[in-house]
Structure formats: C-alpha cells, structure tokens
Amino acid sequence: MKKIIAFIVSEGNHPALHRNSLEIAKGFESLGCDVEYTYLNDPEAMQRAYDLMRSGEVWFSIGVNDTGAFLQTAPDHYALGDLPVPYVSVLLDAPYNAANGNLGFPCQKHYLWVLDKSHIGAIKYRFPEKQFAGEIFQPLGGDVATREYEIFSIDRDLDVVFSASMFEDGNIKMYWREQTDNPYIIGILDDVVEYMLANPVSLLPAVKYVLEERGLIGEDYVTALSPYFHGVFFYVKMLRRYRTLEELTKKDIRVDVFGPGWENVPFAKRLKLNGAVSYDTVLDAFSRAKVVVQDQAEFNNGGHDRVFTAMLNGAVVVSEYSSYLDREFEDGSEIYLFDWKNIGQQMNVVDELLLDESKRLASAIRAYGKAKAKHCWENRAQRVLEMMSL
C-alpha cells in the first residue's frame, strides 16, 4: 500500500488543530497504513512530502482545514495543483467559518470530510467556483485519556463539565445587521436566528425553512443570503452556549467550565471557571467528570467530537439534540438529549444522574461500549479509506 501523508499542525497553533491532526494520522496507522507525519513548520518534512508525492509513492494526503495549501514549492505555487495526489480536508467547523481557511486553493483532487450532513450542501455557498472530487460526512473520533483501564473505578470529583469558549461576555453582536441596511434581508435573517434558537437545527436547513415559509424556493435565494452565514452562525453558536450554562445555573447545578470568556456573564459567580486550558487538561477533566454537558454549535445533523471523547472517558453526556446522535445512541439511556423548547424540564436529568449513581454508571457503561465500537479514530479512518478506494 502506498504512503498516506498526514499534515500535522504544530503545537503552537490552536490546541484542537494540533491534537486532531495528530489523532487523524494515528487512526490510519492503527489500521496498518504507512503514514508519513509531516509537520507544517518543518521545511525538511514538507520537502520530503513533496518528493514522495512527485515520485508516485503517495496514495493520498490529509490534514485539517486547508493545511494542504501549505505545501508550496514557491510563493503562491501550490504543489497539489500540479500533482495528481488526492488531498482530504477535514473541516473542523462549519464551511462558512473563515477559521477553516481558504479551501479554494488549487488542488487537482480535493476531497472533503465534513462533521455535519448539511455541510455537504453548504460548502458550495462558500466556494461556488470550486469543484470537489468527493465528500464524506462523519464527526471526528473520540479521544481517550491515559487512564482508560480504570475509567469506571476512579473517583470522579467533578460533577458537571462544560468545555467551550465565549466571546464578548455573551453580548454577541447581530453581525448581519452591520453588513447590510436592507430591511428585508435583515428580517429574513432575524427569523433564521429566531428559528435556530427555538429548534436544534443547523444553519442551512434553517435558512431553507425560513425561505420556503415565505414562498422563496430555489438556490438563488440561498446564495443571496450566503454572505451573511458566518455572522448568523457565530451569533447562534455563542448564544446557544450561553443559554445552556444559564439554564444549568438556574437549577443551582455547579458546573466546571473549561474555556475563556465567561468571566463577565451575569451568572459567572455561579460557575467554577477554569479559563483557557490545554487540550490535555480538558481530556483529564472528562476522565474525572460524572456528566459532560455539550452544545452542538453547528452540528445538529452531525456530532461534536467532545461527545465521543466524554463517553470514551466514562462520563455521561447530556447534549443538545442532533439527528445523528439520536440515531447512533439511545436517548434516555446512553445519551440524554435536550432541545430549545423543553430544555428546562430536560435539564432535570443532570440532577438525576448526579443523585443516582447506579443510573449514571449504567448509562456511562452502555455509551462507552458503543463509542468504543463505532466512534474512535480508527472507525473514521476506515470510512475515509473506503471513500478513497471507490
């Protein structure tokens, strides 16, 4: 079997970028693939990757977001634009999030791995001129702390853990209102936001629903709104996180929060704030948590990897609704899902799990079994190998 080039983001970048790119590579290696680990900040490694590709020794390359664009033989000369070696972009967020970088760079055979089913259709609005060779939908794999062998015997000293950042102290701007003064566009987007804050749906399905309710059916209407997607997505993502923690504090549930930006929210004093921490610190927290509460941000038709990571570390997951998670796990037994209409009642399960150790442990064991069988990095790598073999 030919080599697989795995582009690895250096540790100096966002910790999730480094850890996920590393774990993706390990997933292929665990399946017996010959993986070449290529750090983006290592010129010699990048040159070796280029030489291997040019000599025909590489099956495909893979990296998070647009890391394939960093393989350049000269300024603005993208090697993958000349070489017939496929590259797989693993999108770590929604395609309309600018943090994914420029996925439109020249590449002869560019494949996408998206984390939400709706993102397959959404990508064309961000890069309308780009033709991708193929797409695969699957969430990221779960990660495991070093104490896996004792996850059901250790003393769990953290009741509830929530891991996510907050911007602007929760006073998130309605960015689309700064982009346009057209009252009709603002009205449509306001309704999209209202719909998403009342229903656990991803952005593109919400946009299509609101347009169709107005009788505006067709791709041209969606395209006209696409420049505003990032602002709407970001606003809803932050406000959903805010409301999740606000609901927990209303019930006097003490939550350990890992991530920056929560210091000045009105209910900050009712949280245990740990601030910005390393990936390993969050992983350790999951291995010590009884319950992990998770928003889905923009993955209501997919799943955040923190769900599977929590399960693989023995915590019970209480998550915002996702059609994918509802299909993969039994709600009320292996996972506990909440929506935005019944969240007050649904969050009562957190107290139930904390008070009933036998229920918590039974749920954790069942979820662990499924996550271990179906939601590790090896499972994700297997699906990519299938895609690249077709």
mmCIF file of C-alpha atoms in Angstrom:
data_model
loop_
_atom_site.group_PDB
_atom_site.id
_atom_site.type_symbol
_atom_site.label_atom_id
_atom_site.label_comp_id
_atom_site.label_asym_id
_atom_site.label_seq_id
_atom_site.Cartn_x
_atom_site.Cartn_y
_atom_site.Cartn_z
ATOM 1 C CA MET A 1 0.000 0.000 0.000
ATOM 2 C CA LYS A 2 1.277 3.477 -0.874
ATOM 3 C CA LYS A 3 2.018 6.005 1.831
ATOM 4 C CA ILE A 4 -0.507 8.398 3.340
ATOM 5 C CA ILE A 5 0.835 11.881 4.004
ATOM 6 C CA ALA A 6 -0.671 13.351 7.184
ATOM 7 C CA PHE A 7 -0.127 17.092 7.549
ATOM 8 C CA ILE A 8 0.264 17.887 11.252
ATOM 9 C CA VAL A 9 -0.400 21.371 12.607
ATOM 10 C CA SER A 10 2.290 22.446 15.055
ATOM 11 C CA GLU A 11 1.581 22.703 18.779
ATOM 12 C CA GLY A 12 1.935 26.470 18.651
ATOM 13 C CA ASN A 13 -1.442 26.753 16.919
ATOM 14 C CA HIS A 14 -4.912 26.206 18.368
ATOM 15 C CA PRO A 15 -4.607 23.062 20.542
ATOM 16 C CA ALA A 16 -7.523 21.314 18.815
ATOM 17 C CA LEU A 17 -5.844 21.740 15.419
ATOM 18 C CA HIS A 18 -2.693 20.009 16.577
ATOM 19 C CA ARG A 19 -4.350 17.226 18.547
ATOM 20 C CA ASN A 20 -6.960 16.398 15.917
ATOM 21 C CA SER A 21 -4.461 16.325 13.050
ATOM 22 C CA LEU A 22 -2.247 14.018 15.107
ATOM 23 C CA GLU A 23 -5.109 11.699 16.065
ATOM 24 C CA ILE A 24 -6.318 11.507 12.464
ATOM 25 C CA ALA A 25 -2.881 10.225 11.456
ATOM 26 C CA LYS A 26 -2.815 7.714 14.311
ATOM 27 C CA GLY A 27 -6.208 6.411 13.186
ATOM 28 C CA PHE A 28 -4.787 5.387 9.807
ATOM 29 C CA GLU A 29 -1.654 3.989 11.388
ATOM 30 C CA SER A 30 -3.708 1.792 13.720
ATOM 31 C CA LEU A 31 -5.283 0.227 10.626
ATOM 32 C CA GLY A 32 -1.864 -0.779 9.316
ATOM 33 C CA CYS A 33 -1.363 2.107 6.885
ATOM 34 C CA ASP A 34 2.075 3.524 6.156
ATOM 35 C CA VAL A 35 1.684 7.092 7.429
ATOM 36 C CA GLU A 36 4.183 9.898 6.897
ATOM 37 C CA TYR A 37 3.778 12.517 9.661
ATOM 38 C CA THR A 38 4.553 15.898 8.102
ATOM 39 C CA TYR A 39 4.672 18.920 10.421
ATOM 40 C CA LEU A 40 3.829 22.158 8.654
ATOM 41 C CA ASN A 41 6.589 24.062 10.445
ATOM 42 C CA ASP A 42 9.293 21.605 9.379
ATOM 43 C CA PRO A 43 10.692 22.614 5.941
ATOM 44 C CA GLU A 44 12.602 19.334 5.552
ATOM 45 C CA ALA A 45 9.488 17.267 6.252
ATOM 46 C CA MET A 46 7.484 19.339 3.783
ATOM 47 C CA GLN A 47 10.142 18.841 1.118
ATOM 48 C CA ARG A 48 10.146 15.095 1.761
ATOM 49 C CA ALA A 49 6.351 15.028 1.411
ATOM 50 C CA TYR A 50 6.620 16.820 -1.914
ATOM 51 C CA ASP A 51 9.314 14.445 -3.150
ATOM 52 C CA LEU A 52 7.272 11.395 -2.144
ATOM 53 C CA MET A 53 4.206 12.733 -3.928
ATOM 54 C CA ARG A 54 6.171 13.592 -7.045
ATOM 55 C CA SER A 55 7.707 10.100 -7.154
ATOM 56 C CA GLY A 56 4.270 8.451 -7.077
ATOM 57 C CA GLU A 57 4.734 6.857 -3.648
ATOM 58 C CA VAL A 58 1.680 8.511 -2.023
ATOM 59 C CA TRP A 59 -1.914 7.282 -2.139
ATOM 60 C CA PHE A 60 -3.425 10.449 -0.685
ATOM 61 C CA SER A 61 -2.695 13.245 1.774
ATOM 62 C CA ILE A 62 -4.893 14.527 4.588
ATOM 63 C CA GLY A 63 -4.975 17.420 7.034
ATOM 64 C CA VAL A 64 -7.309 19.692 8.952
ATOM 65 C CA ASN A 65 -8.959 22.534 7.072
ATOM 66 C CA ASP A 66 -6.695 23.975 4.336
ATOM 67 C CA THR A 67 -3.318 22.634 5.501
ATOM 68 C CA GLY A 68 -2.721 21.140 2.053
ATOM 69 C CA ALA A 69 -2.262 24.703 0.849
ATOM 70 C CA PHE A 70 0.961 24.953 2.872
ATOM 71 C CA LEU A 71 2.725 22.536 0.519
ATOM 72 C CA GLN A 72 4.172 25.163 -1.804
ATOM 73 C CA THR A 73 7.268 24.917 -3.979
ATOM 74 C CA ALA A 74 7.338 28.683 -4.487
ATOM 75 C CA PRO A 75 5.265 31.633 -3.221
ATOM 76 C CA ASP A 76 1.661 31.157 -4.370
ATOM 77 C CA HIS A 77 2.592 27.948 -6.188
ATOM 78 C CA TYR A 78 0.560 25.112 -4.715
ATOM 79 C CA ALA A 79 2.109 21.693 -5.248
ATOM 80 C CA LEU A 80 -1.234 19.892 -5.097
ATOM 81 C CA GLY A 81 -2.397 21.971 -8.034
ATOM 82 C CA ASP A 82 0.188 20.195 -10.184
ATOM 83 C CA LEU A 83 0.321 16.752 -8.586
ATOM 84 C CA PRO A 84 -2.482 14.205 -9.090
ATOM 85 C CA VAL A 85 -2.271 13.172 -5.408
ATOM 86 C CA PRO A 86 -5.647 13.494 -3.636
ATOM 87 C CA TYR A 87 -5.918 15.711 -0.573
ATOM 88 C CA VAL A 88 -8.621 15.316 2.088
ATOM 89 C CA SER A 89 -9.617 18.442 4.013
ATOM 90 C CA VAL A 90 -11.018 17.639 7.453
ATOM 91 C CA LEU A 91 -13.259 20.626 8.220
ATOM 92 C CA LEU A 92 -13.129 21.254 11.966
ATOM 93 C CA ASP A 93 -16.073 23.637 11.818
ATOM 94 C CA ALA A 94 -18.845 24.808 9.528
ATOM 95 C CA PRO A 95 -17.675 25.503 5.945
ATOM 96 C CA TYR A 96 -18.767 29.156 6.175
ATOM 97 C CA ASN A 97 -16.497 29.689 9.187
ATOM 98 C CA ALA A 98 -13.488 31.681 7.963
ATOM 99 C CA ALA A 99 -11.332 29.812 10.508
ATOM 100 C CA ASN A 100 -11.311 26.867 8.091
ATOM 101 C CA GLY A 101 -9.040 28.895 5.847
ATOM 102 C CA ASN A 102 -9.006 29.046 2.060
ATOM 103 C CA LEU A 103 -10.315 25.703 0.866
ATOM 104 C CA GLY A 104 -10.378 27.097 -2.647
ATOM 105 C CA PHE A 105 -6.614 26.674 -3.149
ATOM 106 C CA PRO A 106 -5.522 24.858 -6.366
ATOM 107 C CA CYS A 107 -5.765 21.105 -5.890
ATOM 108 C CA GLN A 108 -6.362 18.528 -8.601
ATOM 109 C CA LYS A 109 -8.235 16.033 -6.398
ATOM 110 C CA HIS A 110 -9.669 17.770 -3.349
ATOM 111 C CA TYR A 111 -11.925 15.751 -1.031
ATOM 112 C CA LEU A 112 -13.899 16.986 1.987
ATOM 113 C CA TRP A 113 -14.586 15.385 5.350
ATOM 114 C CA VAL A 114 -17.419 17.324 6.991
ATOM 115 C CA LEU A 115 -18.803 16.993 10.529
ATOM 116 C CA ASP A 116 -22.443 17.765 9.783
ATOM 117 C CA LYS A 117 -24.528 16.267 6.998
ATOM 118 C CA SER A 118 -25.855 19.686 5.944
ATOM 119 C CA HIS A 119 -22.289 20.908 5.349
ATOM 120 C CA ILE A 120 -22.027 18.860 2.156
ATOM 121 C CA GLY A 121 -24.589 21.174 0.611
ATOM 122 C CA ALA A 122 -23.319 24.276 2.400
ATOM 123 C CA ILE A 123 -19.758 24.202 1.087
ATOM 124 C CA LYS A 124 -20.770 25.400 -2.385
ATOM 125 C CA TYR A 125 -22.011 28.704 -0.985
ATOM 126 C CA ARG A 126 -18.567 29.454 0.465
ATOM 127 C CA PHE A 127 -16.629 28.363 -2.634
ATOM 128 C CA PRO A 128 -19.107 28.488 -5.540
ATOM 129 C CA GLU A 129 -16.417 28.073 -8.229
ATOM 130 C CA LYS A 130 -14.682 25.126 -6.563
ATOM 131 C CA GLN A 131 -15.346 21.577 -7.742
ATOM 132 C CA PHE A 132 -14.527 18.997 -5.087
ATOM 133 C CA ALA A 133 -13.711 15.406 -6.003
ATOM 134 C CA GLY A 134 -15.902 13.962 -3.269
ATOM 135 C CA GLU A 135 -17.259 14.396 0.248
ATOM 136 C CA ILE A 136 -17.722 12.239 3.290
ATOM 137 C CA PHE A 137 -19.868 13.052 6.318
ATOM 138 C CA GLN A 138 -18.765 11.825 9.712
ATOM 139 C CA PRO A 139 -17.911 13.509 13.028
ATOM 140 C CA LEU A 140 -14.387 13.437 14.395
ATOM 141 C CA GLY A 141 -13.345 10.480 16.519
ATOM 142 C CA GLY A 142 -13.283 10.432 20.290
ATOM 143 C CA ASP A 143 -10.059 10.817 22.232
ATOM 144 C CA VAL A 144 -9.029 8.825 25.300
ATOM 145 C CA ALA A 145 -7.132 9.924 28.397
ATOM 146 C CA THR A 146 -4.218 7.853 29.676
ATOM 147 C CA ARG A 147 -6.291 6.170 32.396
ATOM 148 C CA GLU A 148 -8.683 4.259 30.137
ATOM 149 C CA TYR A 149 -8.173 0.996 32.011
ATOM 150 C CA GLU A 150 -9.648 2.499 35.205
ATOM 151 C CA ILE A 151 -12.380 4.816 33.935
ATOM 152 C CA PHE A 152 -15.156 3.001 35.790
ATOM 153 C CA SER A 153 -13.284 2.658 39.059
ATOM 154 C CA ILE A 154 -11.702 6.079 39.640
ATOM 155 C CA ASP A 155 -13.250 8.655 41.963
ATOM 156 C CA ARG A 156 -14.989 11.255 39.802
ATOM 157 C CA ASP A 157 -14.544 14.513 41.657
ATOM 158 C CA LEU A 158 -16.128 16.798 39.016
ATOM 159 C CA ASP A 159 -19.916 16.723 38.885
ATOM 160 C CA VAL A 160 -20.585 18.545 35.608
ATOM 161 C CA VAL A 161 -18.104 19.710 32.967
ATOM 162 C CA PHE A 162 -18.746 22.106 30.077
ATOM 163 C CA SER A 163 -15.968 22.846 27.597
ATOM 164 C CA ALA A 164 -16.386 25.805 25.219
ATOM 165 C CA SER A 165 -15.300 29.408 24.824
ATOM 166 C CA MET A 166 -17.490 32.510 24.981
ATOM 167 C CA PHE A 167 -16.922 35.726 23.044
ATOM 168 C CA GLU A 168 -17.750 39.275 24.119
ATOM 169 C CA ASP A 169 -19.053 38.154 27.529
ATOM 170 C CA GLY A 170 -22.118 36.787 25.807
ATOM 171 C CA ASN A 171 -23.042 40.199 24.350
ATOM 172 C CA ILE A 172 -22.702 38.871 20.823
ATOM 173 C CA LYS A 173 -23.391 41.310 18.010
ATOM 174 C CA MET A 174 -26.011 40.689 15.364
ATOM 175 C CA TYR A 175 -23.309 40.847 12.718
ATOM 176 C CA TRP A 176 -25.650 40.649 9.734
ATOM 177 C CA ARG A 177 -27.181 43.974 10.789
ATOM 178 C CA GLU A 178 -23.751 45.560 10.422
ATOM 179 C CA GLN A 179 -23.304 44.063 6.953
ATOM 180 C CA THR A 180 -26.481 45.467 5.412
ATOM 181 C CA ASP A 181 -29.174 48.046 5.983
ATOM 182 C CA ASN A 182 -31.633 46.233 3.699
ATOM 183 C CA PRO A 183 -34.650 45.703 5.987
ATOM 184 C CA TYR A 184 -35.899 42.699 4.047
ATOM 185 C CA ILE A 185 -32.627 40.782 4.299
ATOM 186 C CA ILE A 186 -32.363 41.695 7.979
ATOM 187 C CA GLY A 187 -35.924 40.480 8.552
ATOM 188 C CA ILE A 188 -35.265 37.123 6.906
ATOM 189 C CA LEU A 189 -32.032 36.581 8.836
ATOM 190 C CA ASP A 190 -33.657 37.629 12.113
ATOM 191 C CA ASP A 191 -36.236 34.902 11.517
ATOM 192 C CA VAL A 192 -33.490 32.369 10.754
ATOM 193 C CA VAL A 193 -31.878 33.187 14.087
ATOM 194 C CA GLU A 194 -35.181 33.003 15.926
ATOM 195 C CA TYR A 195 -35.879 29.607 14.356
ATOM 196 C CA MET A 196 -32.440 28.254 15.305
ATOM 197 C CA LEU A 197 -32.764 29.487 18.884
ATOM 198 C CA ALA A 198 -36.087 27.668 19.185
ATOM 199 C CA ASN A 199 -35.116 24.490 17.320
ATOM 200 C CA PRO A 200 -31.942 22.376 17.334
ATOM 201 C CA VAL A 201 -31.184 22.703 13.619
ATOM 202 C CA SER A 202 -28.081 23.591 11.637
ATOM 203 C CA LEU A 203 -27.876 26.818 9.654
ATOM 204 C CA LEU A 204 -28.500 25.705 6.068
ATOM 205 C CA PRO A 205 -31.689 23.736 6.882
ATOM 206 C CA ALA A 206 -32.889 26.725 8.920
ATOM 207 C CA VAL A 207 -32.263 29.155 6.046
ATOM 208 C CA LYS A 208 -34.123 26.934 3.593
ATOM 209 C CA TYR A 209 -37.023 26.508 6.013
ATOM 210 C CA VAL A 210 -37.453 30.259 6.568
ATOM 211 C CA LEU A 211 -37.209 30.998 2.841
ATOM 212 C CA GLU A 212 -39.703 28.287 1.915
ATOM 213 C CA GLU A 213 -42.123 29.578 4.554
ATOM 214 C CA ARG A 214 -42.056 32.835 2.600
ATOM 215 C CA GLY A 215 -42.546 31.014 -0.693
ATOM 216 C CA LEU A 216 -38.965 31.749 -1.757
ATOM 217 C CA ILE A 217 -37.903 28.416 -3.178
ATOM 218 C CA GLY A 218 -34.670 27.979 -5.107
ATOM 219 C CA GLU A 219 -30.905 28.054 -4.816
ATOM 220 C CA ASP A 220 -30.607 31.683 -5.912
ATOM 221 C CA TYR A 221 -32.306 32.890 -2.729
ATOM 222 C CA VAL A 222 -29.967 30.829 -0.531
ATOM 223 C CA THR A 223 -26.962 32.112 -2.486
ATOM 224 C CA ALA A 224 -28.084 35.705 -1.963
ATOM 225 C CA LEU A 225 -28.039 35.174 1.810
ATOM 226 C CA SER A 226 -24.773 33.221 1.923
ATOM 227 C CA PRO A 227 -22.509 36.275 2.588
ATOM 228 C CA TYR A 228 -24.244 36.601 5.963
ATOM 229 C CA PHE A 229 -23.905 32.952 7.015
ATOM 230 C CA HIS A 230 -20.800 33.372 9.159
ATOM 231 C CA GLY A 231 -22.301 36.144 11.274
ATOM 232 C CA VAL A 232 -25.547 34.239 11.850
ATOM 233 C CA PHE A 233 -23.706 31.007 12.610
ATOM 234 C CA PHE A 234 -21.383 32.680 15.092
ATOM 235 C CA TYR A 235 -24.187 34.539 16.871
ATOM 236 C CA VAL A 236 -26.327 31.429 17.294
ATOM 237 C CA LYS A 237 -23.362 29.275 18.332
ATOM 238 C CA MET A 238 -22.407 31.631 21.165
ATOM 239 C CA LEU A 239 -25.953 32.315 22.311
ATOM 240 C CA ARG A 240 -26.762 28.601 22.486
ATOM 241 C CA ARG A 241 -23.714 28.051 24.697
ATOM 242 C CA TYR A 242 -24.770 30.981 26.865
ATOM 243 C CA ARG A 243 -28.305 29.668 27.275
ATOM 244 C CA THR A 244 -27.090 26.149 28.081
ATOM 245 C CA LEU A 245 -24.994 27.331 31.023
ATOM 246 C CA GLU A 246 -27.625 29.833 32.088
ATOM 247 C CA GLU A 247 -30.174 27.011 32.325
ATOM 248 C CA LEU A 248 -27.856 24.886 34.438
ATOM 249 C CA THR A 249 -27.215 27.738 36.866
ATOM 250 C CA LYS A 250 -30.956 28.330 37.192
ATOM 251 C CA LYS A 251 -31.136 24.819 38.613
ATOM 252 C CA ASP A 252 -28.242 25.522 41.013
ATOM 253 C CA ILE A 253 -26.062 22.962 39.245
ATOM 254 C CA ARG A 254 -22.418 23.793 39.798
ATOM 255 C CA VAL A 255 -20.536 23.465 36.507
ATOM 256 C CA ASP A 256 -16.788 23.332 35.878
ATOM 257 C CA VAL A 257 -16.307 25.429 32.743
ATOM 258 C CA PHE A 258 -13.176 24.993 30.617
ATOM 259 C CA GLY A 259 -12.643 27.745 28.077
ATOM 260 C CA PRO A 260 -12.111 31.522 28.043
ATOM 261 C CA GLY A 261 -14.595 34.396 28.020
ATOM 262 C CA TRP A 262 -17.073 33.504 30.765
ATOM 263 C CA GLU A 263 -15.781 35.822 33.488
ATOM 264 C CA ASN A 264 -18.300 38.621 32.929
ATOM 265 C CA VAL A 265 -21.512 36.799 32.074
ATOM 266 C CA PRO A 266 -24.231 37.665 34.638
ATOM 267 C CA PHE A 267 -24.148 34.184 36.185
ATOM 268 C CA ALA A 268 -20.335 33.824 36.279
ATOM 269 C CA LYS A 269 -20.192 33.622 40.084
ATOM 270 C CA ARG A 270 -22.358 30.513 39.976
ATOM 271 C CA LEU A 271 -19.847 28.718 37.740
ATOM 272 C CA LYS A 272 -16.446 27.260 38.506
ATOM 273 C CA LEU A 273 -14.309 28.897 35.835
ATOM 274 C CA ASN A 274 -11.079 27.212 34.736
ATOM 275 C CA GLY A 275 -10.306 29.587 31.854
ATOM 276 C CA ALA A 276 -8.321 28.742 28.748
ATOM 277 C CA VAL A 277 -6.555 25.418 29.267
ATOM 278 C CA SER A 278 -4.640 22.848 27.237
ATOM 279 C CA TYR A 279 -6.309 20.016 25.352
ATOM 280 C CA ASP A 280 -4.855 17.513 27.807
ATOM 281 C CA THR A 281 -6.395 19.401 30.729
ATOM 282 C CA VAL A 282 -9.854 19.132 29.161
ATOM 283 C CA LEU A 283 -9.239 15.454 28.459
ATOM 284 C CA ASP A 284 -8.306 14.911 32.101
ATOM 285 C CA ALA A 285 -11.438 16.796 33.196
ATOM 286 C CA PHE A 286 -13.602 14.473 31.095
ATOM 287 C CA SER A 287 -11.990 11.465 32.787
ATOM 288 C CA ARG A 288 -12.921 12.962 36.182
ATOM 289 C CA ALA A 289 -16.424 14.160 35.262
ATOM 290 C CA LYS A 290 -19.669 12.460 36.147
ATOM 291 C CA VAL A 291 -21.618 14.390 33.495
ATOM 292 C CA VAL A 292 -20.424 16.328 30.447
ATOM 293 C CA VAL A 293 -22.913 18.823 29.001
ATOM 294 C CA GLN A 294 -22.365 19.643 25.331
ATOM 295 C CA ASP A 295 -23.801 22.176 22.917
ATOM 296 C CA GLN A 296 -23.750 21.128 19.263
ATOM 297 C CA ALA A 297 -22.986 24.595 17.864
ATOM 298 C CA GLU A 298 -23.465 23.841 14.155
ATOM 299 C CA PHE A 299 -23.594 20.041 14.282
ATOM 300 C CA ASN A 300 -27.310 19.336 14.737
ATOM 301 C CA ASN A 301 -27.096 16.910 11.814
ATOM 302 C CA GLY A 302 -23.741 15.590 12.977
ATOM 303 C CA GLY A 303 -21.773 15.496 16.187
ATOM 304 C CA HIS A 304 -19.055 17.237 18.149
ATOM 305 C CA ASP A 305 -16.053 15.049 18.979
ATOM 306 C CA ARG A 306 -16.343 16.079 22.641
ATOM 307 C CA VAL A 307 -19.438 13.865 22.857
ATOM 308 C CA PHE A 308 -17.476 10.732 21.954
ATOM 309 C CA THR A 309 -14.443 11.820 23.964
ATOM 310 C CA ALA A 310 -16.619 12.198 27.063
ATOM 311 C CA MET A 311 -18.134 8.751 26.528
ATOM 312 C CA LEU A 312 -14.749 7.120 25.972
ATOM 313 C CA ASN A 313 -13.600 8.622 29.262
ATOM 314 C CA GLY A 314 -16.547 7.286 31.243
ATOM 315 C CA ALA A 315 -18.705 10.411 31.576
ATOM 316 C CA VAL A 316 -22.416 10.550 30.819
ATOM 317 C CA VAL A 317 -23.275 13.002 28.035
ATOM 318 C CA VAL A 318 -26.169 15.455 28.154
ATOM 319 C CA SER A 319 -26.192 17.046 24.707
ATOM 320 C CA GLU A 320 -28.109 19.450 22.560
ATOM 321 C CA TYR A 321 -30.181 17.448 20.085
ATOM 322 C CA SER A 322 -28.542 16.048 16.960
ATOM 323 C CA SER A 323 -30.303 13.754 14.500
ATOM 324 C CA TYR A 324 -27.024 11.840 14.135
ATOM 325 C CA LEU A 325 -26.593 11.304 17.882
ATOM 326 C CA ASP A 326 -30.260 10.347 18.193
ATOM 327 C CA ARG A 327 -29.666 7.656 15.581
ATOM 328 C CA GLU A 328 -26.371 6.386 16.999
ATOM 329 C CA PHE A 329 -27.323 6.276 20.701
ATOM 330 C CA GLU A 330 -30.464 5.529 22.684
ATOM 331 C CA ASP A 331 -31.822 8.774 24.099
ATOM 332 C CA GLY A 332 -32.611 8.479 27.798
ATOM 333 C CA SER A 333 -30.288 5.521 28.265
ATOM 334 C CA GLU A 334 -26.944 6.030 26.506
ATOM 335 C CA ILE A 335 -27.202 9.774 25.965
ATOM 336 C CA TYR A 336 -29.563 12.488 27.165
ATOM 337 C CA LEU A 337 -30.636 14.987 24.512
ATOM 338 C CA PHE A 338 -32.209 18.399 25.044
ATOM 339 C CA ASP A 339 -33.842 20.834 22.654
ATOM 340 C CA TRP A 340 -34.699 24.515 22.922
ATOM 341 C CA LYS A 341 -38.415 24.140 23.627
ATOM 342 C CA ASN A 342 -38.199 21.760 26.590
ATOM 343 C CA ILE A 343 -34.722 22.499 27.919
ATOM 344 C CA GLY A 344 -35.945 23.497 31.385
ATOM 345 C CA GLN A 345 -37.545 20.117 32.012
ATOM 346 C CA GLN A 346 -34.931 18.124 30.118
ATOM 347 C CA MET A 347 -32.026 19.536 32.148
ATOM 348 C CA ASN A 348 -33.524 17.967 35.288
ATOM 349 C CA VAL A 349 -31.808 14.770 34.190
ATOM 350 C CA VAL A 350 -28.459 16.256 35.224
ATOM 351 C CA ASP A 351 -29.539 16.271 38.872
ATOM 352 C CA GLU A 352 -30.998 12.781 38.482
ATOM 353 C CA LEU A 353 -27.704 11.440 37.171
ATOM 354 C CA LEU A 354 -25.744 13.101 39.977
ATOM 355 C CA LEU A 355 -28.054 11.718 42.648
ATOM 356 C CA ASP A 356 -28.499 8.207 41.214
ATOM 357 C CA GLU A 357 -25.060 6.611 40.894
ATOM 358 C CA SER A 358 -26.387 3.321 39.538
ATOM 359 C CA LYS A 359 -28.249 5.118 36.746
ATOM 360 C CA ARG A 360 -25.226 7.249 35.924
ATOM 361 C CA LEU A 361 -22.858 4.298 35.850
ATOM 362 C CA ALA A 362 -25.182 2.131 33.750
ATOM 363 C CA SER A 363 -25.585 4.927 31.193
ATOM 364 C CA ALA A 364 -21.850 5.560 31.085
ATOM 365 C CA ILE A 365 -21.023 1.889 30.530
ATOM 366 C CA ARG A 366 -23.560 1.489 27.723
ATOM 367 C CA ALA A 367 -22.379 4.664 25.975
ATOM 368 C CA TYR A 368 -18.742 3.674 26.360
ATOM 369 C CA GLY A 369 -19.396 0.346 24.647
ATOM 370 C CA LYS A 370 -20.959 1.971 21.586
ATOM 371 C CA ALA A 371 -18.405 4.765 21.381
ATOM 372 C CA LYS A 372 -15.552 2.266 21.635
ATOM 373 C CA ALA A 373 -17.041 0.107 18.881
ATOM 374 C CA LYS A 374 -18.073 2.837 16.433
ATOM 375 C CA HIS A 375 -16.698 6.280 17.245
ATOM 376 C CA CYS A 376 -12.920 6.013 17.629
ATOM 377 C CA TRP A 377 -10.393 7.438 15.182
ATOM 378 C CA GLU A 378 -9.890 4.003 13.613
ATOM 379 C CA ASN A 379 -13.583 3.951 12.647
ATOM 380 C CA ARG A 380 -13.282 7.338 10.965
ATOM 381 C CA ALA A 381 -10.079 6.359 9.166
ATOM 382 C CA GLN A 382 -11.762 3.203 7.866
ATOM 383 C CA ARG A 383 -14.542 5.250 6.233
ATOM 384 C CA VAL A 384 -12.002 7.576 4.574
ATOM 385 C CA LEU A 385 -10.109 4.579 3.180
ATOM 386 C CA GLU A 386 -13.381 3.317 1.725
ATOM 387 C CA MET A 387 -14.040 6.683 0.088
ATOM 388 C CA MET A 388 -10.566 6.858 -1.402
ATOM 389 C CA SER A 389 -10.869 3.291 -2.720
ATOM 390 C CA LEU A 390 -14.032 3.972 -4.733
#
